[in-house]
Tab-separated table of C-alpha atoms and ligand atoms in Angstrom:
chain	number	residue	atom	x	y	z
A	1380	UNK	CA	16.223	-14.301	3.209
A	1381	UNK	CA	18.850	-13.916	0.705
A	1382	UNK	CA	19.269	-10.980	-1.589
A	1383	UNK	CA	21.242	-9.949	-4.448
A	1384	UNK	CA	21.383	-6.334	-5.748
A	1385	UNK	CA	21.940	-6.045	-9.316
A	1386	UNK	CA	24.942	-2.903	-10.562
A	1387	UNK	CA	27.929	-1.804	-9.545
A	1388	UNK	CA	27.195	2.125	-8.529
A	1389	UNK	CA	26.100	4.230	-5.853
A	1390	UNK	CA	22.704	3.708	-6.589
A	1391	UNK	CA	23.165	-0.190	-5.679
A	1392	UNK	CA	25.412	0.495	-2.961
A	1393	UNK	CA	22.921	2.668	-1.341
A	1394	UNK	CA	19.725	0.250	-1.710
A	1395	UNK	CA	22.144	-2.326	-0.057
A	1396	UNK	CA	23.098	0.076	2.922
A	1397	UNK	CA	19.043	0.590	3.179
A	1398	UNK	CA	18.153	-2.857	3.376
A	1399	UNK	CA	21.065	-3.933	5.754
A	1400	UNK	CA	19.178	-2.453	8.560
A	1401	UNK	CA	16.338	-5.277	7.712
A	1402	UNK	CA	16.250	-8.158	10.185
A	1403	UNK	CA	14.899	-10.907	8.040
A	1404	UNK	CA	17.581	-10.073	5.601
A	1405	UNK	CA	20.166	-12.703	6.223
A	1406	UNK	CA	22.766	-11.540	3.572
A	1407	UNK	CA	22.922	-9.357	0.524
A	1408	UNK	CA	25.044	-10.395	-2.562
A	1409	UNK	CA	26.113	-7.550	-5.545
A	1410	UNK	CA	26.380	-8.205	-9.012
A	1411	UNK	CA	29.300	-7.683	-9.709
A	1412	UNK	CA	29.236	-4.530	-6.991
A	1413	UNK	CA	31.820	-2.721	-6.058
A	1414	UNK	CA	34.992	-1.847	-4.192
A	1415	UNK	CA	33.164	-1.011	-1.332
A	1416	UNK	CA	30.067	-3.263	-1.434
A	1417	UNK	CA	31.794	-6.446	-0.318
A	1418	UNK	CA	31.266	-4.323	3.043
A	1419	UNK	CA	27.738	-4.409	2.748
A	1420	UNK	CA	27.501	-8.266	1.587
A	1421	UNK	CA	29.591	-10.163	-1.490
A	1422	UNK	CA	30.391	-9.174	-4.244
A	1423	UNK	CA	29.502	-11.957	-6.917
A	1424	UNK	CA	30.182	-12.449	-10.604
A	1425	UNK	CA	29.454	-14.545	-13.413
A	1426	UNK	CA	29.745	-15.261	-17.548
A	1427	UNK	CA	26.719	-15.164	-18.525
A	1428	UNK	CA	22.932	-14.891	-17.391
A	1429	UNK	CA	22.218	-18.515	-17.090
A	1430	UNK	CA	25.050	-19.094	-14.334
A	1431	UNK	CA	23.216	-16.245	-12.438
A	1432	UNK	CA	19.923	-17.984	-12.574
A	1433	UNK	CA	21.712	-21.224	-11.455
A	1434	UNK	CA	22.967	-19.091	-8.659
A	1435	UNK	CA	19.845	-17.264	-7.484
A	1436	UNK	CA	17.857	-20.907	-7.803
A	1437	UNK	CA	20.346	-23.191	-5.857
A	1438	UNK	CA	20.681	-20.487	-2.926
A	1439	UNK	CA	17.241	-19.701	-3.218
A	1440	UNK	CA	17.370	-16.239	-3.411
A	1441	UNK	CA	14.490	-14.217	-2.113
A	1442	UNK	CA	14.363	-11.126	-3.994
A	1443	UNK	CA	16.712	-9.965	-6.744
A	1444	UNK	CA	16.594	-5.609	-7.634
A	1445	UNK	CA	17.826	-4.604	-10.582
A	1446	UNK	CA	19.383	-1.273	-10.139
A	1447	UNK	CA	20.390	-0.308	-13.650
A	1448	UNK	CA	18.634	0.199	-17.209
A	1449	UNK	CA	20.642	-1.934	-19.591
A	1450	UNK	CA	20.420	-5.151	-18.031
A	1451	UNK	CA	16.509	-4.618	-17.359
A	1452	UNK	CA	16.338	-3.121	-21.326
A	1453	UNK	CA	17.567	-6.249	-22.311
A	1454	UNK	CA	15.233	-8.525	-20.452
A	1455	UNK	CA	16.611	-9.703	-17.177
A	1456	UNK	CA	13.744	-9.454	-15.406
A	1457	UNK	CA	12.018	-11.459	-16.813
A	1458	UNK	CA	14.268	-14.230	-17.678
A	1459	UNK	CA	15.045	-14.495	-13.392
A	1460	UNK	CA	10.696	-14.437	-13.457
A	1461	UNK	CA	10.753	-17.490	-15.880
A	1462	UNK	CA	12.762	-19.195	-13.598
A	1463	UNK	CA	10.165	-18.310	-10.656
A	1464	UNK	CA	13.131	-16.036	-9.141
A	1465	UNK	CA	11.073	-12.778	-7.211
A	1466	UNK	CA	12.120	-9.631	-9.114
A	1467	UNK	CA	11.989	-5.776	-8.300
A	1468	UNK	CA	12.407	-4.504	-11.566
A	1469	UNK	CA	10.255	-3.817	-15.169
A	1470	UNK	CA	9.718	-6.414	-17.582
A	1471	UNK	CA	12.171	-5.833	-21.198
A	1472	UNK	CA	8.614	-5.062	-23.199
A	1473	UNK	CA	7.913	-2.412	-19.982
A	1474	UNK	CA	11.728	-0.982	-20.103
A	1475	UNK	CA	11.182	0.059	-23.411
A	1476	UNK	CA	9.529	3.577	-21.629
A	1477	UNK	CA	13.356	3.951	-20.875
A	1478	UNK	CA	14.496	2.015	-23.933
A	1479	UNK	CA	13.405	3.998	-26.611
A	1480	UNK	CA	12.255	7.365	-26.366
A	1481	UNK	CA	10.119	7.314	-29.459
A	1482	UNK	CA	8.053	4.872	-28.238
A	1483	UNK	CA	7.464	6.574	-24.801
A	1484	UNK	CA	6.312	9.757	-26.712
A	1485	UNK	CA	4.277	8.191	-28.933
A	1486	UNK	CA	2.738	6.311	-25.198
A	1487	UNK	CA	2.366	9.795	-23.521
A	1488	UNK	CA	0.510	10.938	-27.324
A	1489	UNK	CA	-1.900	8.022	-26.812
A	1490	UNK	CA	-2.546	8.286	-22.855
A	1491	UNK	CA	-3.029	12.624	-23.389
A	1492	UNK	CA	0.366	12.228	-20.857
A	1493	UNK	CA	1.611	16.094	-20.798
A	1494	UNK	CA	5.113	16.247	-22.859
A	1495	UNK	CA	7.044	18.397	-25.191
A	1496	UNK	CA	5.403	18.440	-28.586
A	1497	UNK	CA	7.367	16.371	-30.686
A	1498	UNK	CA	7.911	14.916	-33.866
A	1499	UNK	CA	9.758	11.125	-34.468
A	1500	UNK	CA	11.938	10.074	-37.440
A	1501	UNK	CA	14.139	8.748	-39.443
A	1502	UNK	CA	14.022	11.206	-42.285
A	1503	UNK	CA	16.329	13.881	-42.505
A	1504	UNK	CA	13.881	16.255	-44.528
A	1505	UNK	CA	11.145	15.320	-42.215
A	1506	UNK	CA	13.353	16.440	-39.133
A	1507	UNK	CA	14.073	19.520	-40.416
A	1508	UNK	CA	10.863	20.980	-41.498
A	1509	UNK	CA	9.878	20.201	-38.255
A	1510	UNK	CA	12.960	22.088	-36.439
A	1511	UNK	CA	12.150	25.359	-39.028
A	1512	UNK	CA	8.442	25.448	-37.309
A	1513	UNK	CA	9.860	25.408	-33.661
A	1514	UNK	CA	11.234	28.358	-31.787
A	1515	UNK	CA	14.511	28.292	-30.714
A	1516	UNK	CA	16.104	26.664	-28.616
A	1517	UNK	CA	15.444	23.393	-29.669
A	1518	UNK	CA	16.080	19.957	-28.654
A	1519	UNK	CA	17.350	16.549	-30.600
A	1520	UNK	CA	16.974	13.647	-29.074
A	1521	UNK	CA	18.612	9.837	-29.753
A	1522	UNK	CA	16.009	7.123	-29.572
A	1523	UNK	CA	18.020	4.927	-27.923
A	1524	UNK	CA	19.941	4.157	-24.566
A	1525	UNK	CA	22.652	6.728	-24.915
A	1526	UNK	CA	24.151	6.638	-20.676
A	1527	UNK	CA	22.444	9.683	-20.597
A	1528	UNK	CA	24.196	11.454	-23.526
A	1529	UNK	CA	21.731	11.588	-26.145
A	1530	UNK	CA	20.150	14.670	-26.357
A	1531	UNK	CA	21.168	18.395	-27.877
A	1532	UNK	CA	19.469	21.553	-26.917
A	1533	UNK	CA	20.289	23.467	-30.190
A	1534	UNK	CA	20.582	26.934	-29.713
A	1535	UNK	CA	20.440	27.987	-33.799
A	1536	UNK	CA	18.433	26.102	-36.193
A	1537	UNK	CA	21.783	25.237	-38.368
A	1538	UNK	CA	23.133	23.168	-34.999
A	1539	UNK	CA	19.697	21.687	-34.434
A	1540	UNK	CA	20.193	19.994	-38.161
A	1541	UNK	CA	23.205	19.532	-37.762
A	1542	UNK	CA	22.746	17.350	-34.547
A	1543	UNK	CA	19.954	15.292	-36.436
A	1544	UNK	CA	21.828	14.605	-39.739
A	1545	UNK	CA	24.797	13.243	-37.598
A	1546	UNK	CA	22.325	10.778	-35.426
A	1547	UNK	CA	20.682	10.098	-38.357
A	1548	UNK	CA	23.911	8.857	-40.567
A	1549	UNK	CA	24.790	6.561	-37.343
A	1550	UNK	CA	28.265	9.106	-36.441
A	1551	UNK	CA	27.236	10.403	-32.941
A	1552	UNK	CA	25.476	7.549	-31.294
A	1553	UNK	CA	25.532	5.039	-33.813
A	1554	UNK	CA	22.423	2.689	-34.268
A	1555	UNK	CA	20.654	4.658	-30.786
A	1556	UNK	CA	19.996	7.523	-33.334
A	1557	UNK	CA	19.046	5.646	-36.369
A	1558	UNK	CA	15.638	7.125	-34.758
A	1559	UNK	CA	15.331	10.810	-33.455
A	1560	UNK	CA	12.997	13.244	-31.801
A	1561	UNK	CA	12.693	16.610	-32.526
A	1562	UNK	CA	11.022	18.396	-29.758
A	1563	UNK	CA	9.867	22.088	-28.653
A	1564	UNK	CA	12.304	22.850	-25.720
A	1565	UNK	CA	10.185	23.456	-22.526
A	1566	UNK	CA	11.369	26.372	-19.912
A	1567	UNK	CA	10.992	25.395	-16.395
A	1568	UNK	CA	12.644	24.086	-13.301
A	1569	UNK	CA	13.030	19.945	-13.390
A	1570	UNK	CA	12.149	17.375	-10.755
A	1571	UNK	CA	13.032	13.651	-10.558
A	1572	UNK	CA	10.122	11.309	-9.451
A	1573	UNK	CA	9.954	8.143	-8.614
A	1574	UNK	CA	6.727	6.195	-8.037
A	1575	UNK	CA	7.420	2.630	-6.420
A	1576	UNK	CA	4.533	0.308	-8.838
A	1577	UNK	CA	3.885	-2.850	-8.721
A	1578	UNK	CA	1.654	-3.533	-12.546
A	1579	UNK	CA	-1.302	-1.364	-10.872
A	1580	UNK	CA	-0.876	0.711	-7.761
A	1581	UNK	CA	1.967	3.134	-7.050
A	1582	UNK	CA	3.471	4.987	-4.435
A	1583	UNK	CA	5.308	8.207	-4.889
A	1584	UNK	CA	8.494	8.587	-3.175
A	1585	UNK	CA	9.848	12.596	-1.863
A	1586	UNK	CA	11.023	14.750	-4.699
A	1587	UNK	CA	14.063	15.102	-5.840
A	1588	UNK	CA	16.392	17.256	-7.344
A	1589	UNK	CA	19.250	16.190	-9.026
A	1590	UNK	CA	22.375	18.945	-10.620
A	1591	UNK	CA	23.248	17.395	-14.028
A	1592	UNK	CA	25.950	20.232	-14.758
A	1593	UNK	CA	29.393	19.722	-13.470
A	1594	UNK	CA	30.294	22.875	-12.421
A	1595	UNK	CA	28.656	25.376	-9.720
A	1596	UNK	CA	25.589	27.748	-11.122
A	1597	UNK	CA	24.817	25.091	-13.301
A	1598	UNK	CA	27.684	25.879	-15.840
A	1599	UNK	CA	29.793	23.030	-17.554
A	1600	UNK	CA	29.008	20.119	-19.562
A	1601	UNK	CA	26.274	17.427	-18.701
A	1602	UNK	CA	27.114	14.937	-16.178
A	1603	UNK	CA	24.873	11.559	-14.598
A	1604	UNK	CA	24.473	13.978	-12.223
A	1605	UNK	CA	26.926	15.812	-9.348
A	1606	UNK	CA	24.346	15.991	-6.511
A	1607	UNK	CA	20.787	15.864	-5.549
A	1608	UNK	CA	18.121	16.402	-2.531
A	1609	UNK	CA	15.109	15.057	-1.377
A	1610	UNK	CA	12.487	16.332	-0.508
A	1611	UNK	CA	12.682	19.421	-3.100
A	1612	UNK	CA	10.246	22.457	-1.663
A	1613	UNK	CA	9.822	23.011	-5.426
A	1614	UNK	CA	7.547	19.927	-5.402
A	1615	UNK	CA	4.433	21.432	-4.178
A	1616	UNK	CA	1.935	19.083	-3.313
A	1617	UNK	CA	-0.442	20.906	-6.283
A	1618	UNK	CA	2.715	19.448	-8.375
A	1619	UNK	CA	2.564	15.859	-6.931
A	1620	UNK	CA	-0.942	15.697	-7.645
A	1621	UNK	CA	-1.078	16.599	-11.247
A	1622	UNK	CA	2.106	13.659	-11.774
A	1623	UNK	CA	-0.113	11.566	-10.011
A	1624	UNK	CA	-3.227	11.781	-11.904
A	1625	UNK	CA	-1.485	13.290	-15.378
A	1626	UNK	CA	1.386	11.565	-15.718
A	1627	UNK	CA	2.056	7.864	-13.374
A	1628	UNK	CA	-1.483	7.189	-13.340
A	1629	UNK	CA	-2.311	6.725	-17.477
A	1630	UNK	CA	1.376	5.659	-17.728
A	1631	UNK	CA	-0.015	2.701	-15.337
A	1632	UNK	CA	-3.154	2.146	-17.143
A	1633	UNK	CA	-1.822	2.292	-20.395
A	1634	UNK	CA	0.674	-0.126	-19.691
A	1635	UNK	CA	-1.718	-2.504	-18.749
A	1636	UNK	CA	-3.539	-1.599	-21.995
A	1637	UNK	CA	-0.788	-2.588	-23.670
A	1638	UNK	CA	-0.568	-6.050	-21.979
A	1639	UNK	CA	2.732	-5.075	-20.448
A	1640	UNK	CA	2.025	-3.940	-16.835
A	1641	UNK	CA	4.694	-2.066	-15.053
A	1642	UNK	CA	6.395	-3.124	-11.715
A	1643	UNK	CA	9.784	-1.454	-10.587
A	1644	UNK	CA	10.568	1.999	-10.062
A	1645	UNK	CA	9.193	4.321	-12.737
A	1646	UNK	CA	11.961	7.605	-12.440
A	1647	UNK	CA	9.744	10.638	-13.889
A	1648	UNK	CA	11.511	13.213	-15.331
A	1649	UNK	CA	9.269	16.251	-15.271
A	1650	UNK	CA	9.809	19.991	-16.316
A	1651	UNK	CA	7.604	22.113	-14.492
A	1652	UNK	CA	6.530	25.356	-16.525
A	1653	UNK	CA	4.177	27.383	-15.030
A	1654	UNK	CA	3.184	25.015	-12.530
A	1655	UNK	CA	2.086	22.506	-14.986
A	1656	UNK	CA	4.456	19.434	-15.301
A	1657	UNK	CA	5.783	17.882	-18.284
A	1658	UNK	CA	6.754	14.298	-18.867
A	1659	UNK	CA	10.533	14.753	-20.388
A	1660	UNK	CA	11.926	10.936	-19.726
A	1661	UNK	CA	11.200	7.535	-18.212
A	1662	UNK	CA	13.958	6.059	-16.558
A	1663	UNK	CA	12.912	2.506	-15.440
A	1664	UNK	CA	14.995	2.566	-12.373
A	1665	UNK	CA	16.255	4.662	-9.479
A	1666	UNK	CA	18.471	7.972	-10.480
A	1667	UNK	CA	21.746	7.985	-9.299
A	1668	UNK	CA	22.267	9.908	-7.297
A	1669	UNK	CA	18.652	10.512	-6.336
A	1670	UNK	CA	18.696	7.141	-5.045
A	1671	UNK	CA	21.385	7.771	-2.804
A	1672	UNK	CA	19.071	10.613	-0.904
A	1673	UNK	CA	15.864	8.286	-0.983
A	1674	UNK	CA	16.669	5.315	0.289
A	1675	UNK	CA	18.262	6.661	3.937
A	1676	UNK	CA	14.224	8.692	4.149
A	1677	UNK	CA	12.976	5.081	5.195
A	1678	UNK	CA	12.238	4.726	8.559
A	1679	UNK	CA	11.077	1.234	7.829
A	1680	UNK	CA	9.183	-0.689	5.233
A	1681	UNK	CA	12.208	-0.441	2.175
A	1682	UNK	CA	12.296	-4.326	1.974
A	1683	UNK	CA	8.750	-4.782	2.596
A	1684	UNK	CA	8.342	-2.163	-0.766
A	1685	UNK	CA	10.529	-3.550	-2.993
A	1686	UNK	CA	8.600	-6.914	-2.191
A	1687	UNK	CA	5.329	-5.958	-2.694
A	1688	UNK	CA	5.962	-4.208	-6.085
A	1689	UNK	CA	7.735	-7.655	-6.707
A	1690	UNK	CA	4.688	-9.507	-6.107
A	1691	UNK	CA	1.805	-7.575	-6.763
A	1692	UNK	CA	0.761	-6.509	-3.861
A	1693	UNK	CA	1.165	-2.610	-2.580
A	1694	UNK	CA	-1.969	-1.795	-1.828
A	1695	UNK	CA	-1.289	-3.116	1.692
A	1696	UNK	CA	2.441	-2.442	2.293
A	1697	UNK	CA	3.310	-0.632	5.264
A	1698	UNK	CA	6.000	2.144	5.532
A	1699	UNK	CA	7.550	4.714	7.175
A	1700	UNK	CA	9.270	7.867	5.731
A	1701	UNK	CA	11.766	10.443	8.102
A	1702	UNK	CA	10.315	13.306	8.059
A	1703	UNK	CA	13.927	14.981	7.393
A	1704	UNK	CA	15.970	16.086	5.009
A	1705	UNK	CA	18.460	14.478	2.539
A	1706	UNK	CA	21.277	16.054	0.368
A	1707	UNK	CA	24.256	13.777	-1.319
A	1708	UNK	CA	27.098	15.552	-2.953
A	1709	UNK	CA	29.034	13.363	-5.437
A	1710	UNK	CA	32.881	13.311	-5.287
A	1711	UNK	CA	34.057	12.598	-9.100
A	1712	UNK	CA	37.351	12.101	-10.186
A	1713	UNK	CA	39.889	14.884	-11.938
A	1714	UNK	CA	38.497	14.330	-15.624
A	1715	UNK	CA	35.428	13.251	-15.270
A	1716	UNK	CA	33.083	13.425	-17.772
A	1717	UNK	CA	35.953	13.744	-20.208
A	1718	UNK	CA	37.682	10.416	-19.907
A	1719	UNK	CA	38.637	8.148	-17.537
A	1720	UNK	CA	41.240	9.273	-14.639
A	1721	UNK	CA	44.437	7.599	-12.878
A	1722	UNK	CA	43.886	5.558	-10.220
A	1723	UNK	CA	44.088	7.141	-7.042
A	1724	UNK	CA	44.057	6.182	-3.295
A	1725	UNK	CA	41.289	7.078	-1.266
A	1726	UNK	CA	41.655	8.354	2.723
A	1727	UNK	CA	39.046	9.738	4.728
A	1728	UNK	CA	39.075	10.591	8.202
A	1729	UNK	CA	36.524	9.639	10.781
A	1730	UNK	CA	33.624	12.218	11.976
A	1731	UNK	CA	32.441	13.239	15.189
A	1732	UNK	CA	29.927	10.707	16.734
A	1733	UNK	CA	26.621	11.230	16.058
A	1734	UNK	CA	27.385	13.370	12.314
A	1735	UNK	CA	24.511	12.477	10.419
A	1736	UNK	CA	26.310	11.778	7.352
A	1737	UNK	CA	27.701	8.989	5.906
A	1738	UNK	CA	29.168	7.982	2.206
A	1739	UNK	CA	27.796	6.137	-1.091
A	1740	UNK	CA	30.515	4.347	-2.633
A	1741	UNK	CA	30.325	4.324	-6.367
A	1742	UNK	CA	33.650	4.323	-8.806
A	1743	UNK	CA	35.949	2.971	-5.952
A	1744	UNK	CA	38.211	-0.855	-6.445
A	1745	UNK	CA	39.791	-2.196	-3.242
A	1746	UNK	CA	43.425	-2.862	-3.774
A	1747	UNK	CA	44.372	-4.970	0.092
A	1748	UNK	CA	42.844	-2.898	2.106
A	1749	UNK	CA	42.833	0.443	0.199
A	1750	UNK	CA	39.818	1.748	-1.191
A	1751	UNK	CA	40.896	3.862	-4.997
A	1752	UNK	CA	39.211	6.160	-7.084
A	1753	UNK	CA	38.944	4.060	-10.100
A	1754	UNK	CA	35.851	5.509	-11.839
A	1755	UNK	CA	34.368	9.039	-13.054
A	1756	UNK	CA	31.751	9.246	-10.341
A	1757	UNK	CA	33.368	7.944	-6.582
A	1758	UNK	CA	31.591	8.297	-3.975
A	1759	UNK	CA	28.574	10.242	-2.780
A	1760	UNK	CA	28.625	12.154	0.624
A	1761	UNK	CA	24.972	12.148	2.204
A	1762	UNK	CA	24.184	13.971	4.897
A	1763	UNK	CA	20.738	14.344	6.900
A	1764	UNK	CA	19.538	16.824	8.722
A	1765	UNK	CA	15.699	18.741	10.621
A	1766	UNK	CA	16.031	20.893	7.449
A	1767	UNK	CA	18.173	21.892	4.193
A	1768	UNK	CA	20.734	23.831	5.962
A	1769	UNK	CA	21.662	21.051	8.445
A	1770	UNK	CA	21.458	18.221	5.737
A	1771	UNK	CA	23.450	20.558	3.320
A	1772	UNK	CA	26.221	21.237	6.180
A	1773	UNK	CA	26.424	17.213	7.204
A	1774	UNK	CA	26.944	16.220	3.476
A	1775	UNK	CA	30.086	18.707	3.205
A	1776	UNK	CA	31.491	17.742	6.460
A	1777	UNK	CA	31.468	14.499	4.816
A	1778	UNK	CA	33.122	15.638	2.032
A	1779	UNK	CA	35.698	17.537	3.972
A	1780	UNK	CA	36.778	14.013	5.512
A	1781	UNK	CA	37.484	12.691	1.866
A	1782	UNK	CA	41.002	12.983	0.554
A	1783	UNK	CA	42.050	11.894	-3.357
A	1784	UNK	CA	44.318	13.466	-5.976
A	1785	UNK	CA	42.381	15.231	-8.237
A	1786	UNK	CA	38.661	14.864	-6.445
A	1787	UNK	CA	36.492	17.805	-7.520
A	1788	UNK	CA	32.617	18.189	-6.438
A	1789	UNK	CA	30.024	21.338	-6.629
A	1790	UNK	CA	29.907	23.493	-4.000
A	1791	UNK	CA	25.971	24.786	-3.899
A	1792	UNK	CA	24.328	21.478	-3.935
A	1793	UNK	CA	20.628	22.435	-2.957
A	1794	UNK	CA	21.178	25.861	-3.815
A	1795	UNK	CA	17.708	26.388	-5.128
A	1796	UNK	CA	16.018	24.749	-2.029
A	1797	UNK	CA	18.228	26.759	0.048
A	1798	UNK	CA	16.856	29.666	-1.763
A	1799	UNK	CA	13.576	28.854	-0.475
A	1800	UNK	CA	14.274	29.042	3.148
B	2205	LIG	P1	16.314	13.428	-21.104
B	2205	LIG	O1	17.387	12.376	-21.160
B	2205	LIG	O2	15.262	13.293	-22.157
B	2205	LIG	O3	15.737	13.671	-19.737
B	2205	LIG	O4	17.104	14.773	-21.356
B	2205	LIG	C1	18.238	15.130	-20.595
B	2205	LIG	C2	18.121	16.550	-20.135
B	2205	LIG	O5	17.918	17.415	-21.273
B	2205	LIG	C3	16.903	16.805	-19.240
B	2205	LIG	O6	17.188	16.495	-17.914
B	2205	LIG	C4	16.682	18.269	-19.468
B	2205	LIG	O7	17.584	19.043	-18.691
B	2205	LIG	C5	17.030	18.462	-20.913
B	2205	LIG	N1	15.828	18.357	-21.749
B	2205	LIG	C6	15.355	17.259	-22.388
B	2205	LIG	N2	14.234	17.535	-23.082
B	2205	LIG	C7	13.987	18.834	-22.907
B	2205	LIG	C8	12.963	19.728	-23.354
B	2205	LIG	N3	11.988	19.327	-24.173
B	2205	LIG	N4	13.024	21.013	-22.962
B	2205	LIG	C9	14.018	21.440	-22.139
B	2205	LIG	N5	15.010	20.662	-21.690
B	2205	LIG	C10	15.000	19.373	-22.052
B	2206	LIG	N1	20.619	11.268	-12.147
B	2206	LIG	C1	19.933	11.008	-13.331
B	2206	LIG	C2	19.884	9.592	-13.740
B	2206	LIG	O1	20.192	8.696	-12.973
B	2206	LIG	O2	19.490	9.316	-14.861
């Protein structure tokens, strides 16, 4: 069988590296992909979404996964699914839990789903006699897809208003904020979980924790995210319960209710606060870099997943998970998330046989035979190990084999599951 894995990150180099291992996979094509992903398959490219389709039907591609939200937002899915084309990835009406934040906290009001108590609007006045009841600090969100930039933890109630007249009037995220949420700012640690669902059942991947902040200690501005682990201790299984039966569970049902049944990855992003979890987001497909420390915890069974939620059918999929541990560091460029950087050639030096570590590619364009930095994010250094310390010290001997101008990553990566140990 034929593949193609839709995105151009580390996330979709990392689902390709997964499924390479897969016997019946015969070759794995990336739209568009990467600088580093033509080593995992080709890299492929068209104009528009009809030459695709004419693509995935004359080579009679088995499975297409969509690995990021804009393309499945804007109804992708199911325009490969008209064509009879096997998708791993939401519908655009089932996206929208990703797509518009209003409408997934009015869904988790409906389905009693646990989340911040919020108000939606498109009133000024309305948003901010609803910030002068709240406590500080609190938060203003963008309805819309934002790349993950669209919400502002106010820490006075003059920035809070501030932050929703400018949404409001269009002049920070232009028509994404035309609609915002105002919403009591929950204190807890987060977790990233994904469930694997395919309309009706699920299955819940490890835990993971991701480090949105750029710098080490969590300082610095707000990034897609500079490392993560998997599985996170801070997951009890008390926790994964309650998001089972709390949270993915009605989100299931009342998608059905809805008539729009979910398949793909559902990414739960919950605050825990007192050992209760909160629903903050939907994302509609993996994290990056979460995915990066999920996919290499499948012993087998990864392709066998990502068809079943395709087609229906995961009550009877069969799977394997390493009982090990994962941690991924990401390399980013010198100004990232500021603006773009200067091109710069990678080198990186072989490890020792038998390292368990290896490297995500993300932001990287081959020039001949040279791989360059060419985007914020690069590359993501994964390493495994029997427990956190051993994963933790395989990910930066990765990163100690990288060499760019400019390259900066966190140092404490897992520092709070390290603190556990
Ligand atoms: P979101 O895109 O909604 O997940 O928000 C991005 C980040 O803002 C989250 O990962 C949290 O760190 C933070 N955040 C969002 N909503 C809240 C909230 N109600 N309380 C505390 N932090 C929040
Ligand atoms: N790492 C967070 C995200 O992918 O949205």
């Amino acid at each position: 069988m034929e593949i193609v894995i839709v995105g151009s990150g580390g996330r979709e180099y990392s689902i390709g590296l997964g499924l390479q291992k897969e016997c019946r996979i015969d070759g794995i094509y990336f739209y568009p992909g990467n600088g580093a992903t033509s080593r995992l398959g080709k890299n492929i490219d068209f104009a528009n979404e009809q030459e695709f389709i004419d693509f995935a039907l004359n080579h009679q591609i088995g499975l297409v996964i969509i690995g990021p939200e804009a393309p499945l937002v804007e109804g992708l899915a199911d325009s490969l699914r008209e064509n009879g084309i096997l998708v791993f990835g939401p519908s655009a009406k089932a996206a929208r839990l990703e797509g518009s934040k209003a409408y997934m906290k009015e869904f988790a009001k409906h389905y009693n789903i646990p989340t911040a108590r919020f108000i939606q609007t498109q009133e000024y006045a309305e948003a901010c006699a609803f910030i002068e009841n709240l406590n500080l600090p609190i938060v203003v969100k963008a309805d819309g897809l934002c790349a993950g930039k669209g919400v502002i933890i106010a820490e006075s109630y003059e920035e809070a208003k501030r932050a929703a007249k400018e949404m409001l009037e269009g002049k920070s995220f232009g028509d994404s904020g035309k609609t915002i949420i105002v919403e009591e700012f929950l204190d807890g640690f987060e977790l990233s979980i994904f469930a694997l669902c395919d309309g009706k059942d699920f299955i819940v991947l490890p835990a993971a924790q991701d480090h949105k902040r750029l710098l080490d200690k969590d300082k610095g501005p707000n990034t897609g995210g500079m490392g993560a682990y998997a599985p996170s201790p801070l997951a009890t299984p008390q926790i994964i319960e309650k998001v089972k039966s709390q949270i993915i569970a009605p989100t299931l049902e009342g998608m059905i209710q809805e008539g729009n049944p979910f398949s793909g990855t559902l990414f739960c992003g919950i605050m825990v606060v007192k050992n209760e979890p909160y629903l903050l987001e939907f994302n509609v497909r993996f994290g990056d870099p979460e995915c990066e420390v999920l996919m290499p915890l499948f012993k087998n069974g990864l392709l066998d997943c990502f068809l079943a939620c395709a087609k229906g059918d995961l009550k009877n999929v069969q799977f394997e998970l390493e009982s090990k541990m994962c941690v991924g560091v990401v390399v980013a460029s010198k100004d990232y998330p500021f603006k773009n950087s200067p091109k710069e050639k990678i080198t990186i030096e072989s490890l020792k046989e038998g390292t368990e570590s290896h490297i995500s590619f993300a932001g990287v364009s081959k020039v001949k035979e040279y791989l360059y930095a060419s985007g914020g994010r690069v590359l993501v250094c994964v390493g495994k190990g029997d427990n956190i310390q051993e994963a933790v010290k395989n990910a930066y001997t990765q990163v100690e084999s990288v060499k760019f101008n400019g390259m900066q990553y966190r140092k404490d990566i897992a520092y709070q599951a390290l603190g556990k140990q």
